[in-house]
Amino acid sequence: NAGVTQTPKFQVLKTGQSMTLQCAQDMNHEYMSWYRQDPGMGLRLIHYSVGAGITDQGEVPNGYNVSRSTTEDFPLRLLSAAPSQTSVYFCASSYAAGSYEQYFGPGTRLTVT
Amino acid sequence: DQQVKQNSPSLSVQEGRISILNCDYTNSMFDYFLWYKKYPAEGPTFLISISSIKDKNEDGRFTVFLNKSAKHLSLHIVPSQPGDSAVYFCAAPRGNTDKLIFGTGTRLQVFP
C-alpha cells in the first residue's frame, strides 16, 4: 500500500492564481480530511469528507473547495490564491468516521507571492 | 480559542533519560486524546491514544497519562532515543466527530 499520497510536494503561486492539491489513498478509508499547518498554530482542519459524495467544512474553510467523487481521491482547490494561504497542507484519512486515528500524507508546501 | 494547548514549544533531553511532554485542554467534553509525532518534511504519524475512561495507556517506551480533573495529559518516553527527536502534537476529536483539534506542538530533541 502506498498509503496517503499528495501531489505536488512543492508549489509556488502568484496571488489570484488557482490550483488543485491532489490527495489519494489506497486503504479504502471512508473518512478523509485536509489540514494546514502554520508556524505556532498546530494543524487546523480545512474540509473533511465522511464518504464519497459527502463533504463538510472544518475550522478554516474560506478560500478552499473540495469534492469527493470517489473513495480514493479528495482534491483541495484554491480558488484565488492569497499570501495568507502560504502554508503546508496535509491530507489525512481514517477507516471510518469515529476511528479517530488518522493517517497523514507527506504534505504539500505552498507559497503564494 | 485554543482548546488544546502545549505550552512548551521545545524540550531537550539526554539519551536514556525520560522525556515528558505535556498537554492541557479546556473542553471537559473531550473524551479521547491522541499523540502524533512529526519528522521534518513528513506528515504526522499516530503514536498513542487514550480514552477518558482510562488514566493511563502504555505502548512500549511510550506511556500517556490522563488527569481529567486537571484537564491535563502527558506523554512519557522512557528511555529517550535520538530517533525520538521530532515534533509531538496532542489532539482531541471535537464532540462526537472526527474533527481533530491539535495543539501547537512540542519539539523534542534527544542528544547523546
Coordinates of N, CA and C in Angstrom, one line a residue:
Chain A
N1 N 0.8 -1.2 0.0 CA 0.0 0.0 0.0 C 0.9 1.2 0.0
A2 N 0.5 2.2 -0.8 CA 1.2 3.5 -0.8 C 0.7 4.4 0.3
G3 N -0.4 4.1 0.9 CA -1.0 4.9 2.0 C -1.6 6.1 1.4
V4 N -1.3 7.3 2.0 CA -1.9 8.6 1.6 C -0.8 9.3 0.8
T5 N -1.1 9.6 -0.5 CA -0.2 10.3 -1.3 C -0.7 11.7 -1.7
Q6 N 0.2 12.6 -1.8 CA -0.1 14.0 -2.1 C 0.8 14.5 -3.2
T7 N 0.2 15.3 -4.1 CA 1.0 15.9 -5.2 C 0.4 17.3 -5.4
P8 N 1.3 18.3 -5.7 CA 2.8 18.2 -5.7 C 3.4 18.3 -4.3
K9 N 4.7 18.1 -4.2 CA 5.3 18.3 -2.9 C 5.5 19.8 -2.6
F10 N 5.8 20.6 -3.6 CA 6.1 22.0 -3.5 C 5.3 22.7 -4.6
Q11 N 4.9 23.9 -4.3 CA 4.2 24.7 -5.3 C 4.4 26.2 -5.0
V12 N 4.7 27.0 -6.0 CA 4.7 28.5 -5.8 C 3.6 29.0 -6.7
L13 N 2.8 29.9 -6.2 CA 1.7 30.5 -6.9 C 1.8 32.0 -6.8
K14 N 1.2 32.7 -7.8 CA 1.1 34.1 -7.7 C -0.3 34.4 -7.1
T15 N -0.4 35.5 -6.4 CA -1.7 35.9 -5.9 C -2.8 36.0 -7.0
G16 N -3.9 35.3 -6.8 CA -5.0 35.3 -7.7 C -5.1 34.0 -8.6
Q17 N -4.0 33.3 -8.6 CA -4.0 32.1 -9.4 C -4.8 31.0 -8.6
S18 N -5.2 30.0 -9.4 CA -5.9 28.9 -8.8 C -5.1 27.6 -9.0
M19 N -5.4 26.6 -8.2 CA -4.7 25.3 -8.3 C -5.4 24.3 -7.5
T20 N -5.1 23.0 -7.8 CA -5.7 21.9 -7.1 C -4.6 21.1 -6.5
L21 N -4.7 20.9 -5.1 CA -3.8 19.9 -4.5 C -4.4 18.6 -4.5
Q22 N -3.6 17.6 -4.9 CA -4.2 16.3 -5.1 C -3.9 15.4 -3.8
C23 N -4.9 14.6 -3.5 CA -4.7 13.6 -2.4 C -5.4 12.3 -2.8
A24 N -4.7 11.2 -2.6 CA -5.3 9.9 -2.8 C -4.8 8.9 -1.8
Q25 N -5.7 8.0 -1.5 CA -5.4 6.9 -0.5 C -5.9 5.6 -1.1
D26 N -5.1 4.5 -0.8 CA -5.4 3.2 -1.3 C -5.8 2.2 -0.2
M27 N -6.2 2.7 0.9 CA -6.6 1.9 2.1 C -8.1 1.7 2.2
N28 N -8.9 2.2 1.2 CA -10.3 2.1 1.3 C -10.9 2.7 2.5
H29 N -10.3 3.9 2.9 CA -10.8 4.6 4.0 C -11.9 5.5 3.6
E30 N -12.9 5.5 4.5 CA -14.1 6.3 4.2 C -13.9 7.8 4.6
Y31 N -13.1 8.1 5.6 CA -13.0 9.4 6.1 C -11.7 10.0 5.6
M32 N -11.8 11.2 5.0 CA -10.7 12.0 4.5 C -10.8 13.4 4.9
S33 N -9.6 14.1 5.1 CA -9.6 15.5 5.6 C -8.4 16.2 5.1
W34 N -8.5 17.5 5.1 CA -7.4 18.4 4.7 C -7.1 19.3 5.9
Y35 N -5.8 19.4 6.2 CA -5.3 20.3 7.3 C -4.3 21.3 6.7
R36 N -4.1 22.4 7.3 CA -3.0 23.3 7.1 C -2.2 23.4 8.3
Q37 N -0.9 23.5 8.2 CA 0.0 23.7 9.3 C 0.7 25.0 9.1
D38 N 0.6 25.9 10.1 CA 1.3 27.2 10.1 C 2.1 27.3 11.4
P39 N 3.2 28.0 11.3 CA 4.1 28.1 12.5 C 3.4 28.6 13.7
G40 N 3.6 27.9 14.8 CA 3.0 28.3 16.1 C 1.5 28.0 16.2
M41 N 0.9 27.4 15.2 CA -0.6 27.2 15.2 C -1.0 25.7 15.1
G42 N -0.1 24.8 15.1 CA -0.5 23.4 15.0 C -1.2 23.2 13.7
L43 N -2.0 22.1 13.6 CA -2.7 21.8 12.4 C -4.2 22.2 12.5
R44 N -4.7 22.8 11.5 CA -6.1 23.2 11.5 C -6.9 22.6 10.4
L45 N -8.1 22.2 10.7 CA -8.9 21.4 9.7 C -9.5 22.4 8.7
I46 N -9.4 22.1 7.4 CA -10.0 22.9 6.4 C -11.3 22.4 6.0
H47 N -11.3 21.2 5.4 CA -12.5 20.5 5.0 C -12.4 19.0 5.3
Y48 N -13.5 18.3 5.3 CA -13.4 16.9 5.5 C -14.5 16.2 4.8
S49 N -14.4 14.8 4.7 CA -15.4 14.1 4.0 C -15.6 12.7 4.7
V50 N -16.9 12.4 5.0 CA -17.1 11.1 5.6 C -17.4 10.0 4.7
G51 N -17.4 10.3 3.4 CA -17.6 9.3 2.3 C -17.7 9.9 1.0
A52 N -17.7 9.1 0.0 CA -17.9 9.7 -1.4 C -19.2 10.4 -1.5
G53 N -19.1 11.6 -2.1 CA -20.2 12.5 -2.3 C -20.6 13.4 -1.1
I54 N -19.9 13.2 0.0 CA -20.2 14.0 1.2 C -19.0 14.8 1.7
T55 N -19.2 16.1 1.8 CA -18.1 16.9 2.3 C -18.7 17.9 3.3
D56 N -17.8 18.5 4.1 CA -18.2 19.5 5.1 C -17.1 20.3 5.5
Q57 N -17.4 21.5 6.1 CA -16.3 22.4 6.4 C -15.7 22.1 7.8
G58 N -14.4 22.5 7.9 CA -13.7 22.4 9.1 C -13.6 23.8 9.7
E59 N -12.5 24.1 10.4 CA -12.3 25.3 11.1 C -12.0 26.5 10.2
V60 N -11.2 26.3 9.1 CA -10.7 27.4 8.3 C -11.0 27.1 6.8
P61 N -12.3 27.0 6.4 CA -12.7 26.6 5.0 C -12.6 27.7 4.0
N62 N -12.5 29.0 4.4 CA -12.7 30.1 3.4 C -11.5 30.1 2.4
G63 N -11.9 30.2 1.1 CA -10.9 30.2 0.1 C -10.5 28.8 -0.5
Y64 N -11.2 27.8 0.0 CA -10.9 26.4 -0.4 C -12.2 25.7 -0.8
N65 N -12.1 24.9 -1.8 CA -13.2 24.0 -2.2 C -12.7 22.6 -2.2
V66 N -13.6 21.6 -1.9 CA -13.3 20.2 -2.0 C -14.5 19.5 -2.7
S67 N -14.2 18.3 -3.2 CA -15.2 17.4 -3.7 C -14.7 16.0 -3.4
R68 N -15.6 15.0 -3.4 CA -15.2 13.6 -3.2 C -16.1 12.8 -4.1
S69 N -15.6 12.6 -5.3 CA -16.4 11.8 -6.2 C -16.1 10.3 -6.1
T70 N -14.9 9.9 -5.6 CA -14.5 8.5 -5.3 C -14.1 8.4 -3.9
T71 N -14.0 7.1 -3.4 CA -13.5 6.9 -2.1 C -12.0 7.2 -2.0
E72 N -11.3 7.0 -3.1 CA -9.8 7.2 -3.1 C -9.3 8.6 -3.1
D73 N -10.0 9.5 -3.8 CA -9.5 10.8 -4.1 C -10.2 11.9 -3.3
F74 N -9.4 12.9 -2.9 CA -10.0 14.1 -2.2 C -9.2 15.3 -2.5
P75 N -9.4 15.9 -3.7 CA -8.7 17.1 -4.0 C -9.1 18.4 -3.3
L76 N -8.1 19.2 -3.1 CA -8.4 20.5 -2.5 C -8.1 21.6 -3.5
R77 N -9.1 22.5 -3.7 CA -8.9 23.5 -4.7 C -8.8 24.9 -4.1
L78 N -7.8 25.6 -4.5 CA -7.6 27.0 -4.1 C -8.2 27.9 -5.2
L79 N -9.2 28.7 -4.9 CA -10.0 29.3 -6.0 C -9.2 30.6 -6.5
S80 N -8.7 31.3 -5.6 CA -7.9 32.5 -5.9 C -6.9 32.7 -4.8
A81 N -5.7 32.3 -5.1 CA -4.7 32.2 -4.0 C -4.3 33.5 -3.4
A82 N -4.1 33.5 -2.1 CA -3.7 34.7 -1.4 C -2.5 34.4 -0.6
P83 N -1.7 35.4 -0.3 CA -0.5 35.2 0.5 C -0.8 34.5 1.9
S84 N -2.0 34.7 2.4 CA -2.4 34.1 3.7 C -2.6 32.6 3.6
Q85 N -2.6 32.1 2.4 CA -2.7 30.7 2.1 C -1.3 30.0 2.0
T86 N -0.3 30.7 2.2 CA 1.0 30.1 2.3 C 1.1 29.3 3.5
S87 N 1.4 28.0 3.3 CA 1.3 27.0 4.4 C 1.8 25.7 3.9
V88 N 1.8 24.7 4.8 CA 2.0 23.3 4.5 C 0.6 22.6 4.6
Y89 N 0.2 21.9 3.6 CA -1.1 21.3 3.6 C -0.9 19.8 3.7
F90 N -1.7 19.2 4.6 CA -1.7 17.8 4.8 C -3.1 17.2 4.6
C91 N -3.1 16.1 3.9 CA -4.3 15.3 3.7 C -4.2 14.1 4.6
A92 N -5.3 13.7 5.1 CA -5.3 12.6 6.1 C -6.5 11.7 5.8
S93 N -6.5 10.4 6.2 CA -7.6 9.5 6.0 C -7.7 8.6 7.2
S94 N -8.9 8.1 7.5 CA -9.1 7.1 8.5 C -10.2 6.1 8.0
Y95 N -10.2 5.0 8.7 CA -11.0 3.9 8.2 C -12.5 4.3 8.1
A96 N -13.0 4.9 9.1 CA -14.4 5.4 9.1 C -14.5 6.5 10.1
A97 N -15.6 7.2 10.0 CA -15.9 8.2 11.0 C -15.9 7.5 12.4
G98 N -15.3 8.1 13.3 CA -15.3 7.6 14.7 C -14.0 6.7 15.0
S99 N -13.2 6.5 14.0 CA -12.0 5.7 14.3 C -10.8 6.6 14.7
Y100 N -11.0 7.9 14.6 CA -10.1 8.9 15.1 C -8.6 8.8 14.7
E101 N -8.0 7.6 14.7 CA -6.6 7.6 14.3 C -6.5 7.8 12.8
Q102 N -5.9 8.9 12.4 CA -5.8 9.3 11.0 C -4.4 9.1 10.5
Y103 N -4.4 8.8 9.2 CA -3.1 8.6 8.5 C -2.9 9.8 7.6
F104 N -1.7 10.3 7.7 CA -1.4 11.6 7.0 C -0.5 11.3 5.8
G105 N -0.7 12.2 4.8 CA 0.2 12.2 3.7 C 1.5 13.0 4.0
P106 N 2.4 13.1 3.1 CA 3.7 13.8 3.3 C 3.6 15.3 3.3
G107 N 2.5 15.8 2.8 CA 2.3 17.3 2.8 C 2.7 17.9 1.4
T108 N 2.1 19.1 1.2 CA 2.4 20.0 0.1 C 2.8 21.3 0.7
R109 N 4.0 21.8 0.3 CA 4.4 23.1 0.8 C 4.0 24.2 -0.3
L110 N 3.1 25.0 0.1 CA 2.6 26.0 -0.9 C 3.1 27.4 -0.5
T111 N 3.6 28.1 -1.4 CA 4.0 29.5 -1.2 C 3.2 30.4 -2.2
V112 N 2.5 31.4 -1.7 CA 1.8 32.4 -2.6 C 2.5 33.7 -2.5
T113 N 2.9 34.2 -3.6 CA 3.7 35.5 -3.6 C 2.8 36.6 -4.2
Chain B
D1 N -9.7 30.6 20.1 CA -9.7 29.9 21.4 C -9.0 28.5 21.2
Q2 N -7.8 28.4 21.9 CA -7.0 27.2 21.7 C -7.5 26.2 22.7
Q3 N -8.3 25.2 22.3 CA -8.8 24.3 23.2 C -7.9 23.2 23.7
V4 N -6.8 23.0 22.9 CA -5.8 22.1 23.2 C -4.5 22.8 23.2
K5 N -3.8 22.8 24.4 CA -2.6 23.7 24.5 C -1.4 22.9 24.8
Q6 N -0.3 23.2 24.2 CA 1.0 22.7 24.5 C 1.9 23.9 24.8
N7 N 2.1 24.1 26.0 CA 2.8 25.4 26.4 C 4.3 25.4 26.3
S8 N 4.9 24.2 26.1 CA 6.3 24.1 25.9 C 6.6 23.9 24.5
P9 N 7.2 24.9 23.8 CA 7.5 24.8 22.4 C 8.6 23.8 22.1
S10 N 9.5 23.7 23.1 CA 10.6 22.8 22.9 C 11.1 22.1 24.2
L11 N 11.8 21.0 24.0 CA 12.3 20.2 25.2 C 13.5 19.5 24.7
S12 N 14.6 19.6 25.5 CA 15.8 18.9 25.2 C 16.1 17.9 26.3
V13 N 16.4 16.7 25.9 CA 16.6 15.6 26.9 C 17.8 14.7 26.5
Q14 N 18.5 14.3 27.5 CA 19.7 13.4 27.2 C 19.2 12.0 26.8
E15 N 19.9 11.4 25.9 CA 19.6 10.0 25.6 C 19.6 9.1 26.8
G16 N 18.6 8.2 26.9 CA 18.4 7.3 28.0 C 17.6 7.8 29.1
R17 N 17.4 9.2 29.2 CA 16.6 9.7 30.2 C 15.1 9.8 29.8
I18 N 14.3 10.2 30.7 CA 12.8 10.3 30.4 C 12.5 11.6 29.8
S19 N 11.6 11.6 28.8 CA 11.1 12.8 28.2 C 9.6 12.9 28.6
I20 N 9.2 14.0 29.1 CA 7.8 14.2 29.5 C 7.2 15.4 28.7
L21 N 6.3 15.1 27.8 CA 5.6 16.2 27.0 C 4.2 16.4 27.6
N22 N 3.9 17.7 27.8 CA 2.6 18.0 28.4 C 1.6 18.6 27.5
C23 N 0.3 18.4 27.8 CA -0.8 19.0 27.0 C -1.9 19.3 28.0
D24 N -2.5 20.5 27.8 CA -3.7 20.9 28.6 C -4.9 21.1 27.7
Y25 N -6.0 20.8 28.2 CA -7.2 21.1 27.3 C -8.3 21.9 28.2
T26 N -9.1 22.6 27.5 CA -10.1 23.4 28.2 C -11.5 22.8 28.1
N27 N -11.8 22.0 27.1 CA -13.1 21.5 26.9 C -13.3 20.1 27.7
S28 N -14.1 20.2 28.7 CA -14.3 19.0 29.5 C -15.1 17.9 28.8
M29 N -15.7 18.2 27.6 CA -16.4 17.2 26.8 C -15.5 16.3 26.0
F30 N -14.2 16.7 25.9 CA -13.3 15.8 25.1 C -13.2 14.5 25.8
D31 N -13.4 13.4 25.1 CA -13.3 12.1 25.7 C -12.3 11.1 25.1
Y32 N -11.5 11.7 24.2 CA -10.4 10.8 23.6 C -9.3 11.7 23.2
F33 N -8.1 11.2 23.4 CA -6.9 12.1 23.1 C -5.9 11.2 22.3
L34 N -5.2 11.9 21.4 CA -4.2 11.2 20.6 C -2.9 12.0 20.6
W35 N -1.8 11.3 20.5 CA -0.5 11.9 20.3 C 0.0 11.5 18.9
Y36 N 0.5 12.6 18.2 CA 1.2 12.3 16.9 C 2.6 12.8 17.0
K37 N 3.4 12.2 16.1 CA 4.8 12.5 16.0 C 5.1 13.0 14.6
K38 N 5.9 14.0 14.5 CA 6.2 14.5 13.1 C 7.6 14.8 12.9
Y39 N 8.2 14.2 11.9 CA 9.6 14.5 11.5 C 9.5 15.6 10.4
P40 N 10.6 16.3 10.3 CA 10.6 17.4 9.2 C 10.3 16.8 7.8
A41 N 9.6 17.5 7.1 CA 9.2 17.2 5.7 C 8.4 15.9 5.6
E42 N 7.8 15.5 6.7 CA 6.9 14.3 6.6 C 5.6 14.7 7.2
G43 N 4.6 13.8 7.0 CA 3.3 14.0 7.7 C 3.3 13.5 9.1
P44 N 2.4 13.9 9.9 CA 2.4 13.4 11.3 C 2.0 11.9 11.2
T45 N 2.5 11.2 12.2 CA 2.2 9.7 12.3 C 1.6 9.5 13.7
F46 N 0.6 8.7 13.8 CA -0.1 8.4 15.0 C 0.9 7.6 16.0
L47 N 0.9 8.0 17.2 CA 1.8 7.4 18.2 C 1.0 6.6 19.2
I48 N 0.1 7.2 19.9 CA -0.6 6.6 21.0 C -1.8 7.4 21.3
S49 N -2.8 6.7 21.9 CA -4.1 7.4 22.3 C -4.6 7.0 23.6
I50 N -5.5 7.7 24.1 CA -6.1 7.3 25.4 C -7.6 7.8 25.4
S51 N -8.4 6.9 26.0 CA -9.8 7.2 26.2 C -10.0 7.8 27.5
S52 N -11.0 8.6 27.7 CA -11.2 9.3 29.0 C -11.7 8.3 30.1
I53 N -12.0 7.1 29.7 CA -12.4 6.1 30.8 C -11.1 5.5 31.4
K54 N -9.9 5.8 30.8 CA -8.7 5.3 31.4 C -7.9 6.5 31.9
D55 N -6.9 6.2 32.8 CA -6.0 7.3 33.2 C -4.6 7.0 32.7
K56 N -4.4 5.9 32.1 CA -3.0 5.5 31.6 C -3.1 4.6 30.4
N57 N -2.3 4.8 29.4 CA -2.2 3.8 28.3 C -0.7 3.7 28.0
E58 N -0.2 2.4 27.8 CA 1.2 2.2 27.6 C 1.4 1.4 26.3
D59 N 2.4 1.8 25.6 CA 2.8 1.1 24.4 C 4.3 1.1 24.3
G60 N 5.0 0.1 24.7 CA 6.4 0.0 24.7 C 7.0 1.1 25.5
R61 N 7.9 2.0 24.9 CA 8.5 3.0 25.6 C 7.6 4.3 25.8
F62 N 6.4 4.2 25.3 CA 5.5 5.4 25.3 C 4.4 5.1 26.3
T63 N 4.1 6.1 27.2 CA 3.0 6.0 28.1 C 2.3 7.3 28.1
V64 N 1.0 7.3 28.0 CA 0.2 8.5 28.1 C -0.6 8.5 29.4
F65 N -0.5 9.6 30.1 CA -1.3 9.7 31.4 C -2.4 10.8 31.2
L66 N -3.5 10.5 31.7 CA -4.6 11.5 31.6 C -5.1 11.8 33.0
N67 N -5.2 13.1 33.3 CA -5.7 13.6 34.6 C -6.9 14.5 34.3
K68 N -8.1 13.9 34.3 CA -9.3 14.5 33.9 C -9.6 15.7 34.8
S69 N -9.4 15.6 36.1 CA -9.8 16.7 37.0 C -8.9 18.0 36.7
A70 N -7.7 17.7 36.2 CA -6.8 18.8 35.9 C -6.9 19.2 34.4
K71 N -7.6 18.4 33.7 CA -7.7 18.6 32.2 C -6.2 18.6 31.6
H72 N -5.5 17.6 31.9 CA -4.1 17.5 31.6 C -3.7 16.1 31.2
L73 N -2.9 16.0 30.1 CA -2.4 14.8 29.7 C -0.9 14.9 29.4
S74 N -0.2 13.8 29.6 CA 1.3 13.9 29.4 C 1.7 12.6 28.7
L75 N 2.7 12.8 27.9 CA 3.4 11.7 27.2 C 4.7 11.5 27.7
H76 N 5.0 10.2 28.2 CA 6.3 9.9 28.8 C 7.0 8.9 27.8
I77 N 8.3 9.2 27.5 CA 9.1 8.4 26.7 C 10.3 7.9 27.5
V78 N 10.3 6.6 27.7 CA 11.4 6.1 28.5 C 11.9 4.8 27.9
P79 N 13.2 4.6 27.7 CA 14.2 5.7 27.7 C 14.2 6.5 26.4
S80 N 14.5 7.7 26.4 CA 14.5 8.5 25.2 C 15.7 8.1 24.3
Q81 N 15.4 8.2 23.0 CA 16.5 7.8 22.0 C 16.6 8.9 21.0
P82 N 17.8 9.1 20.4 CA 17.9 10.2 19.4 C 16.9 10.1 18.3
G83 N 16.4 9.0 17.9 CA 15.4 8.8 16.9 C 14.0 9.4 17.3
D84 N 13.9 9.7 18.6 CA 12.6 10.3 19.1 C 12.6 11.8 18.8
S85 N 13.7 12.3 18.4 CA 13.7 13.8 18.1 C 12.8 14.1 17.0
A86 N 11.8 14.9 17.3 CA 10.7 15.2 16.4 C 9.8 16.2 17.1
V87 N 8.7 16.6 16.4 CA 7.7 17.5 17.0 C 6.5 16.6 17.3
Y88 N 6.0 16.8 18.6 CA 4.9 16.0 19.1 C 3.7 16.8 19.2
F89 N 2.6 16.4 18.7 CA 1.3 17.1 18.8 C 0.3 16.2 19.6
C90 N -0.4 16.9 20.5 CA -1.5 16.2 21.1 C -2.8 16.7 20.4
A91 N -3.8 15.9 20.4 CA -5.0 16.2 19.6 C -6.2 15.6 20.3
A92 N -7.4 16.1 20.0 CA -8.6 15.6 20.6 C -9.7 15.8 19.5
P93 N -10.6 14.8 19.4 CA -11.7 14.9 18.5 C -12.7 15.9 19.1
R94 N -13.3 16.8 18.2 CA -14.3 17.7 18.7 C -15.6 17.0 18.7
G95 N -16.2 17.0 19.9 CA -17.5 16.4 20.1 C -17.5 14.9 19.7
N96 N -18.5 14.4 19.1 CA -18.6 13.1 18.6 C -18.3 13.0 17.1
T97 N -17.2 13.7 16.7 CA -16.8 13.8 15.3 C -15.4 13.4 15.2
D98 N -14.9 13.3 13.9 CA -13.5 13.1 13.7 C -12.7 14.4 13.4
K99 N -13.3 15.5 13.7 CA -12.6 16.8 13.5 C -11.6 16.9 14.7
L100 N -10.3 16.6 14.3 CA -9.3 16.7 15.4 C -8.9 18.1 15.6
I101 N -8.7 18.5 16.9 CA -8.2 19.8 17.3 C -6.8 19.5 17.8
F102 N -5.8 20.1 17.2 CA -4.4 19.9 17.5 C -3.9 21.0 18.4
G103 N -2.9 20.6 19.3 CA -2.1 21.6 20.0 C -1.1 22.1 19.0
T104 N -0.3 23.1 19.5 CA 0.7 23.7 18.7 C 2.0 23.0 18.5
G105 N 2.1 21.9 19.3 CA 3.3 21.0 19.2 C 4.5 21.4 20.1
T106 N 5.2 20.3 20.5 CA 6.5 20.5 21.2 C 7.6 19.8 20.5
R107 N 8.7 20.6 20.2 CA 9.8 20.0 19.5 C 10.7 19.3 20.6
L108 N 10.9 18.0 20.4 CA 11.8 17.3 21.3 C 13.1 17.0 20.7
Q109 N 14.1 17.3 21.4 CA 15.5 17.0 20.9 C 16.1 16.1 21.9
V110 N 16.5 14.9 21.5 CA 17.2 14.0 22.3 C 18.7 13.9 21.9
F111 N 19.6 14.3 22.8 CA 21.0 14.4 22.5 C 21.8 13.3 23.2
P112 N 22.9 12.9 22.5 CA 23.7 11.7 23.1 C 24.3 12.1 24.4

